[in-house]
XYZ file of C-alpha atoms in Angstrom:
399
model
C -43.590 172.742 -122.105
C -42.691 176.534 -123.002
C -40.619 177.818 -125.692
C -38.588 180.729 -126.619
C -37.912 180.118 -130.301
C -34.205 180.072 -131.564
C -33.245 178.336 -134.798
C -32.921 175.079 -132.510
C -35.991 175.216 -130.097
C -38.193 175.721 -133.605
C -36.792 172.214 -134.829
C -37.273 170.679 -131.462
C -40.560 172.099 -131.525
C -41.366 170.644 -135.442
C -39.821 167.522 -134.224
C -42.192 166.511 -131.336
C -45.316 167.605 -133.423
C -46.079 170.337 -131.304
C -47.607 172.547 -134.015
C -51.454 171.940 -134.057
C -52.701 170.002 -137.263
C -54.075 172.056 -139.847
C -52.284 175.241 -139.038
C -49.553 176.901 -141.019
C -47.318 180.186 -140.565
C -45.641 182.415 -142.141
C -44.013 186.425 -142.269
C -42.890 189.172 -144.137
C -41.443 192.760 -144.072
C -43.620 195.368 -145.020
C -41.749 198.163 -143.274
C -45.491 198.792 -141.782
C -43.520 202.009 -139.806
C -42.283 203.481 -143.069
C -39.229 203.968 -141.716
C -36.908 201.419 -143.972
C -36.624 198.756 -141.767
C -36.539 195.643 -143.110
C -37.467 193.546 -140.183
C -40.837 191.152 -140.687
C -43.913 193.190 -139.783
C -46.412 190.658 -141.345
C -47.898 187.539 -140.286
C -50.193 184.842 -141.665
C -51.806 182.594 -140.050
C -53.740 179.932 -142.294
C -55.982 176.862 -140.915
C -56.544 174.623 -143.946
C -60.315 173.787 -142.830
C -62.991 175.719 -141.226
C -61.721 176.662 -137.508
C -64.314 177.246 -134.611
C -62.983 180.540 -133.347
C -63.557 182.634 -130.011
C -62.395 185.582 -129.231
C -61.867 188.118 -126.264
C -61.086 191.892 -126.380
C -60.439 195.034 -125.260
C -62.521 196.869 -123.257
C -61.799 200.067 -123.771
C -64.358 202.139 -125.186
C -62.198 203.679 -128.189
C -61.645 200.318 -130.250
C -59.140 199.869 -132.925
C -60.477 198.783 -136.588
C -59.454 195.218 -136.371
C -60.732 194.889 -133.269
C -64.158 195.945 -134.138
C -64.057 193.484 -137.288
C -62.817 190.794 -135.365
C -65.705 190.817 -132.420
C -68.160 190.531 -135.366
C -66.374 187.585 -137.003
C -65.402 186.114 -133.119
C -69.507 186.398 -132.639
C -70.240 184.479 -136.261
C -67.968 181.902 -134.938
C -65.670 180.815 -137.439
C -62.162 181.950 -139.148
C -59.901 180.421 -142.025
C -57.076 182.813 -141.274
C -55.344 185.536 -139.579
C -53.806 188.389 -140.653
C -51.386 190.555 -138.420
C -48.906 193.584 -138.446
C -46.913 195.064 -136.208
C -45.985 198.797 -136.447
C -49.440 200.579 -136.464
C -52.324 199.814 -134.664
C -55.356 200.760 -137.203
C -57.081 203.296 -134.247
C -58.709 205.986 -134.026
C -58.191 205.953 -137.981
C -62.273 205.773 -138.899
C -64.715 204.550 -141.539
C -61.054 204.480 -143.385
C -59.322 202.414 -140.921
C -61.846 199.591 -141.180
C -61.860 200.090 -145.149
C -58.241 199.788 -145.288
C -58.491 196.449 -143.056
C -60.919 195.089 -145.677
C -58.830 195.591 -148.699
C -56.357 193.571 -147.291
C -58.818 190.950 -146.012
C -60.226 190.448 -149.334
C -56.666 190.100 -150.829
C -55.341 187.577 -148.225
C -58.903 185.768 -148.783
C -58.511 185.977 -153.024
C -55.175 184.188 -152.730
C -55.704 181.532 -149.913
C -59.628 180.967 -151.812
C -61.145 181.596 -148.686
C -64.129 184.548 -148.242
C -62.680 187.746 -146.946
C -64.427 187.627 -143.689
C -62.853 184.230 -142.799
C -59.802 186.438 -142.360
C -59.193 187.750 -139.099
C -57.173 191.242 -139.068
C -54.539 191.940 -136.252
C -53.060 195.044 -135.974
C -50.478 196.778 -133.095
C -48.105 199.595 -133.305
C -48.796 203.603 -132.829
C -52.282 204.741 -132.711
C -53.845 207.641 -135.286
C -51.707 206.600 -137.931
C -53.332 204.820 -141.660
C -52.531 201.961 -142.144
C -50.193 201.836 -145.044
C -52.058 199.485 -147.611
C -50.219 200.497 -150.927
C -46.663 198.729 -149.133
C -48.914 195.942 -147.325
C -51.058 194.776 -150.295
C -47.956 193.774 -152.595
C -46.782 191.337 -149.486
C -49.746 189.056 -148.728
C -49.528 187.040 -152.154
C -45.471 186.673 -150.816
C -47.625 185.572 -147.150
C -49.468 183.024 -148.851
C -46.628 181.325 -150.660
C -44.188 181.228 -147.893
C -46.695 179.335 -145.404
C -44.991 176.092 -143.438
C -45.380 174.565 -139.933
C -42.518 177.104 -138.252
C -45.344 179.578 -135.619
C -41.824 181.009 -134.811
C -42.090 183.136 -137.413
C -45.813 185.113 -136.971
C -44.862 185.279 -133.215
C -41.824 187.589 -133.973
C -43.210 189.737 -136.269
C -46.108 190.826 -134.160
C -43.255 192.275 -131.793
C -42.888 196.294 -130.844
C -41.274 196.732 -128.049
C -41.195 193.134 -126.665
C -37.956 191.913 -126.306
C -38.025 188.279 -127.446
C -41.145 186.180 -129.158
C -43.383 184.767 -126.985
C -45.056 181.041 -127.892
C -46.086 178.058 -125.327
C -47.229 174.896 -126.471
C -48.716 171.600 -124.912
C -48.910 168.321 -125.707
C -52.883 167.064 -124.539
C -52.981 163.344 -125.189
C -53.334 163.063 -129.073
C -53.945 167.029 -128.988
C -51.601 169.988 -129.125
C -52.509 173.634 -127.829
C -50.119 176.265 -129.190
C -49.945 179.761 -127.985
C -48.529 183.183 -129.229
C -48.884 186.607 -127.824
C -47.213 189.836 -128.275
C -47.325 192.349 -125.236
C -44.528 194.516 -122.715
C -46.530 197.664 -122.222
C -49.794 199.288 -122.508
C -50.821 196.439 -120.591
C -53.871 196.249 -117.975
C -55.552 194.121 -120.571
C -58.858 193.452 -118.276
C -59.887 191.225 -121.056
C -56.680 189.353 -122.622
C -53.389 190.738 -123.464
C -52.620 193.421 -126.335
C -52.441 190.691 -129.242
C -52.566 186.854 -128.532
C -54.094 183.619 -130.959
C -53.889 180.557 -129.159
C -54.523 177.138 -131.314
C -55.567 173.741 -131.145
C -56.144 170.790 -133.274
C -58.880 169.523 -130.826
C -62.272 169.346 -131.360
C -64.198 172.113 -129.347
C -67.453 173.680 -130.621
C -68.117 177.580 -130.477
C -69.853 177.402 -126.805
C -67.525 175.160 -125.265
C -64.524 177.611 -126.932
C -66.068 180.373 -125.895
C -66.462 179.159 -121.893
C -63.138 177.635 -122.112
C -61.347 181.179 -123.038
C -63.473 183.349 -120.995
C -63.152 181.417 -118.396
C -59.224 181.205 -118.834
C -58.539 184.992 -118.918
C -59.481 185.635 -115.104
C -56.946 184.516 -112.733
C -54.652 184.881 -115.885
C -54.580 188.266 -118.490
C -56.971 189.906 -116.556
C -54.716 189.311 -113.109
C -51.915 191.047 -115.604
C -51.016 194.560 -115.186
C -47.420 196.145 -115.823
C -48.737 199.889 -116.316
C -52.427 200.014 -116.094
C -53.119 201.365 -119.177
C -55.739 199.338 -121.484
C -54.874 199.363 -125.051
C -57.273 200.394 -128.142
C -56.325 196.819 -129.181
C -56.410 194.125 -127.072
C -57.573 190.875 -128.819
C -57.485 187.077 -127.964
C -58.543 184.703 -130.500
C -58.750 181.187 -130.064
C -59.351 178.581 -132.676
C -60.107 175.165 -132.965
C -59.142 173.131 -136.429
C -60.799 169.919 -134.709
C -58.606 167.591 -136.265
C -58.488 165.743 -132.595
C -60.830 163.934 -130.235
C -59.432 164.011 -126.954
C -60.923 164.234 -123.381
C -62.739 168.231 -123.412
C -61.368 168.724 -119.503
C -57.819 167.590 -120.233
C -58.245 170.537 -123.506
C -59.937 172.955 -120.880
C -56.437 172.805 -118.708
C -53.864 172.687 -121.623
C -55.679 175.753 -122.697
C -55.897 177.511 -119.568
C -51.760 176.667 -119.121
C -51.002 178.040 -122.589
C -52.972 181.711 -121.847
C -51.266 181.261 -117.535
C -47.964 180.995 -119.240
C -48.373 183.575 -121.792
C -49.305 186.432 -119.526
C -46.514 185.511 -117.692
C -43.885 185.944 -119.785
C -45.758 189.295 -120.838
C -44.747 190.542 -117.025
C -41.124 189.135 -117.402
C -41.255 191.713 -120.449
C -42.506 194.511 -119.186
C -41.337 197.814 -120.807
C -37.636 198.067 -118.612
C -39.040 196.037 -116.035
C -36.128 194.803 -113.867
C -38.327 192.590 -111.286
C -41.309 190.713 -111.440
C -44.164 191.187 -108.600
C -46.558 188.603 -107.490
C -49.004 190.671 -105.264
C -51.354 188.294 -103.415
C -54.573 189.590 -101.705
C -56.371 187.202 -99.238
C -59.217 186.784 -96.594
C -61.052 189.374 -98.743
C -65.279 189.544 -98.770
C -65.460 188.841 -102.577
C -62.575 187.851 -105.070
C -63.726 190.982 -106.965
C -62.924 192.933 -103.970
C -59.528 191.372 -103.555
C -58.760 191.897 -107.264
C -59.627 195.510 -106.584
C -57.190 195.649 -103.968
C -54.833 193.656 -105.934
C -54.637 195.836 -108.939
C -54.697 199.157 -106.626
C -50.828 198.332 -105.390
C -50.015 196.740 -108.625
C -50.554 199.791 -110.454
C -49.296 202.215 -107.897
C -46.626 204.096 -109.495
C -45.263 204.812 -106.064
C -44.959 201.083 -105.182
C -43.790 199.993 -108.361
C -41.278 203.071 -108.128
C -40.042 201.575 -104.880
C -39.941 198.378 -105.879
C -37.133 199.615 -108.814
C -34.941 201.253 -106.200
C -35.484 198.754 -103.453
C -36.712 200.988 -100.887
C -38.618 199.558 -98.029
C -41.402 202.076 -97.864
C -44.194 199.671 -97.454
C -46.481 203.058 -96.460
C -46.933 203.227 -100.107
C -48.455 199.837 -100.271
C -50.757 200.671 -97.241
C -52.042 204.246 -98.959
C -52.887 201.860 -102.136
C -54.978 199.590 -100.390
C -56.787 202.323 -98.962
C -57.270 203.772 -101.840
C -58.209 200.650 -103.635
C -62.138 201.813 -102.866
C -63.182 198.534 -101.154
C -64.089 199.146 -97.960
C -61.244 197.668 -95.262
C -60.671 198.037 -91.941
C -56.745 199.053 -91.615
C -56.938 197.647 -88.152
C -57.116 194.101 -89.606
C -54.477 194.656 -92.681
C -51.352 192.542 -92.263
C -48.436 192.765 -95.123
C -45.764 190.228 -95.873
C -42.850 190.651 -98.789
C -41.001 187.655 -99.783
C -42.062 186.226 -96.676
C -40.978 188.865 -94.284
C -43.686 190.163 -91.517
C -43.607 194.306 -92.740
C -47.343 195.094 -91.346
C -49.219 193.014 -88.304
C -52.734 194.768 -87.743
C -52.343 197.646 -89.496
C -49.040 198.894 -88.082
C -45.587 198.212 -88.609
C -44.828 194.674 -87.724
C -43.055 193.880 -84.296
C -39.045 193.616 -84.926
C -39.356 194.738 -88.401
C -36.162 196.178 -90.017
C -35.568 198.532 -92.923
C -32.451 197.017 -93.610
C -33.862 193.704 -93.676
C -36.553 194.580 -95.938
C -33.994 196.398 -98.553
C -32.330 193.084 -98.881
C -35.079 191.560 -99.944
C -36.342 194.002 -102.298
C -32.950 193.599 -104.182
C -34.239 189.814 -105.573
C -36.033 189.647 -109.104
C -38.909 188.285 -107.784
C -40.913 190.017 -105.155
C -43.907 188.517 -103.487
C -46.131 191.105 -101.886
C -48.758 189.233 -99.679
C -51.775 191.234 -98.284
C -54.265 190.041 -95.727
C -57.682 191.854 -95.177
C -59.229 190.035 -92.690
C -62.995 189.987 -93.931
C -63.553 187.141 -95.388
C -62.372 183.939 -97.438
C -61.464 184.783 -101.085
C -58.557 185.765 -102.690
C -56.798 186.797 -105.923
C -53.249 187.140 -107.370
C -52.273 190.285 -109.658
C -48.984 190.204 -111.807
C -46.981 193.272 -112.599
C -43.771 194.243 -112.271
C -41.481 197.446 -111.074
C -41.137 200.738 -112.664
C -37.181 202.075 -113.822
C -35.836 204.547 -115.741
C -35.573 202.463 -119.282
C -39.648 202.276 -118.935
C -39.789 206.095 -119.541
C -37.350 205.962 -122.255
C -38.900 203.422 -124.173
C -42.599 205.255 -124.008
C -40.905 208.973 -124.368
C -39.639 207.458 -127.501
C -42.360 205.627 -129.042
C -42.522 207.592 -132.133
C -39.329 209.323 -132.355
């Protein structure tokens, strides 16, 4: 069951119970930006016993603040709380970046009467800029007092550019996994997605957690891409309030469909993105290798280019793979879009037509299906196209 939260989906969502026991939302506005907007740029997220907590994140090698307090607390293994903003991402902003994160862990922890590092600290928005603690400090006392069972509420105001909220939620037996992410660019995540906390009132300790949500980012925010840059601060966390005993398989899949979904509607919102792109590599030596190969055309600014204007130029595809640095023979590559034979054997396919192809290419969903011919694995990348409104929206950022 997914759900985009309007004023009605949130009460159908309260009214089947599909908010995880022991967890509890809220938001604020503490025009983060500076720029006197009054939209909600704060979130709380409160768990009113210990959680087990895992966490996954970025893997680029210049880490935002909250990310590097967050890997420590991920590693200790438990949370009370989390703590988000939107508007500026706390990187590249130094010994005072993680000092400013602090302050306002320790005042989120002195009002909910938890310790400060039981609070988790999100943070997204433009990089190199201080976090603005004299506005945010006055709000988290106004955090604490509006919490209530509404997630609609944290997963808007962890929005930039994203163009609706983004929350799944299952129902697993007596269980309930809940899911919230934030993310349309600056996304080749190769660890999660750029901010996500997924929840459950099941009872999972810290190694099971951890296998379960490592093992769930693979063939799902690592197989996302929509412009292959890896952001300073990319962050899963998962928690578990353990309220519910419930059959640990059954948990592992509700899990892994909450994080599938998630990333998914990440692609449908990809900065201007005006078609989504399933590209399929199979019959590779290794999945590694067909990931490689995968994430080569994905993030091919040629074929995402052609993808926007519908031009049947599958050469570009071709050049990617052989670019990809896995070593295929292009004598063995075959090539099929939305089910249509464009490559047989490394050459264009018997009867193909350019016309034919531009028809296709037209739809808002594009399968692009790539056979090797080595071998028997295979792996599916998600991205999407590249248009004009994509280069507006990042020329813009912080103007």
């Amino acid at each position: 069951m997914s759900l985009w939260l309007g004023q009605e989906v949130q009460a159908v969502l309260r009214g089947r119970g599909m908010t995880p026991k022991g967890f509890t939302f809220s938001a604020v506005s503490a025009d983060v930006k500076g720029t006197g907007g009054t939209r909600p740029d704060m979130g709380l997220i409160f768990c009113d016993r210990e959680a087990v907590v895992s966490g996954v994140f970025t893997t680029n090698l210049v880490k935002a603040a909250p990310v590097l307090i967050c890997m420590e607390q991920a590693a200790r293994g438990t949370l009370r709380a989390v703590l988000a903003n939107a508007g500026n991402a706390n990187a590249c902003t130094g010994e005072e970046g993680l000092e400013a994160a602090r302050v306002l862990m320790t005042e989120a922890a002195r009002v909910l009467g938890v310790k400060a590092d039981e609070v988790a600290p999100l943070s997204t928005g433009v990089i190199g800029v201080k976090l603005p603690t004299e506005r945010m400090l006055p709000k988290v006392a106004d955090l604490a007092r509006s919490l209530a069972v509404d997630p609609g509420v944290f997963a808007r105001c962890i929005m930039t550019t994203d163009t609706f909220p983004k929350i799944v939620s299952r129902k697993i037996g007596k269980a309930t996994v809940l899911g919230m992410a934030k993310g349309a660019g600056m996304i080749a995540p190769d660890m999660a997605t750029t901010l996500a906390v997924v929840l459950t009132d099941a009872v999972i300790d810290k190694q099971g957690l951890d296998i379960i949500t490592r093992n769930a980012i693979v063939h799902t925010f690592n197989a996302v891409t929509i412009d292959g840059d890896t952001s300073t601060n990319d962050t899963l966390l998962a928690l578990a309030s353990g309220y519910v005993a419930d059959n640990i398989k059954d948990i592992e899949k509700g899990i892994f469909e909450v994080i599938q979904e998630l990333a998914m509607l990440i692609v449908q919102d990809g900065e201007g993105a005006t078609k989504t792109v399933t590209v399929k590599v199979r019959n590779a030596r290794s999945e590694s290798e067909a990931r490689r190969v995968g994430m080569a055309v994905a993030n091919s600014m040629l074929v995402k280019t052609a993808l926007f204007g519908a031009d049947p130029n599958w050469g570009r595809i071709m050049a990617a793979i052989g670019y990809s640095k896995v070593d295929i023979d292009p004598a063995r590559v075959g090539i099929e879009i939305s089910g249509y034979p464009v490559v047989r054997s490394g050459v264009e396919a018997e009867g193909f037509s350019e016309d034919a192809l531009h028809e296709l290419l037209k739809e808002k969903s594009i399968l692009i299906d790539i056979d090797l011919g080595l071998g028997p694995e295979t792996f599916t990348v998600y991205t999407t196209d590249l248009s004009y409104d994509y280069v507006k929206i990042n020329s813009e950022y912080r103007t």
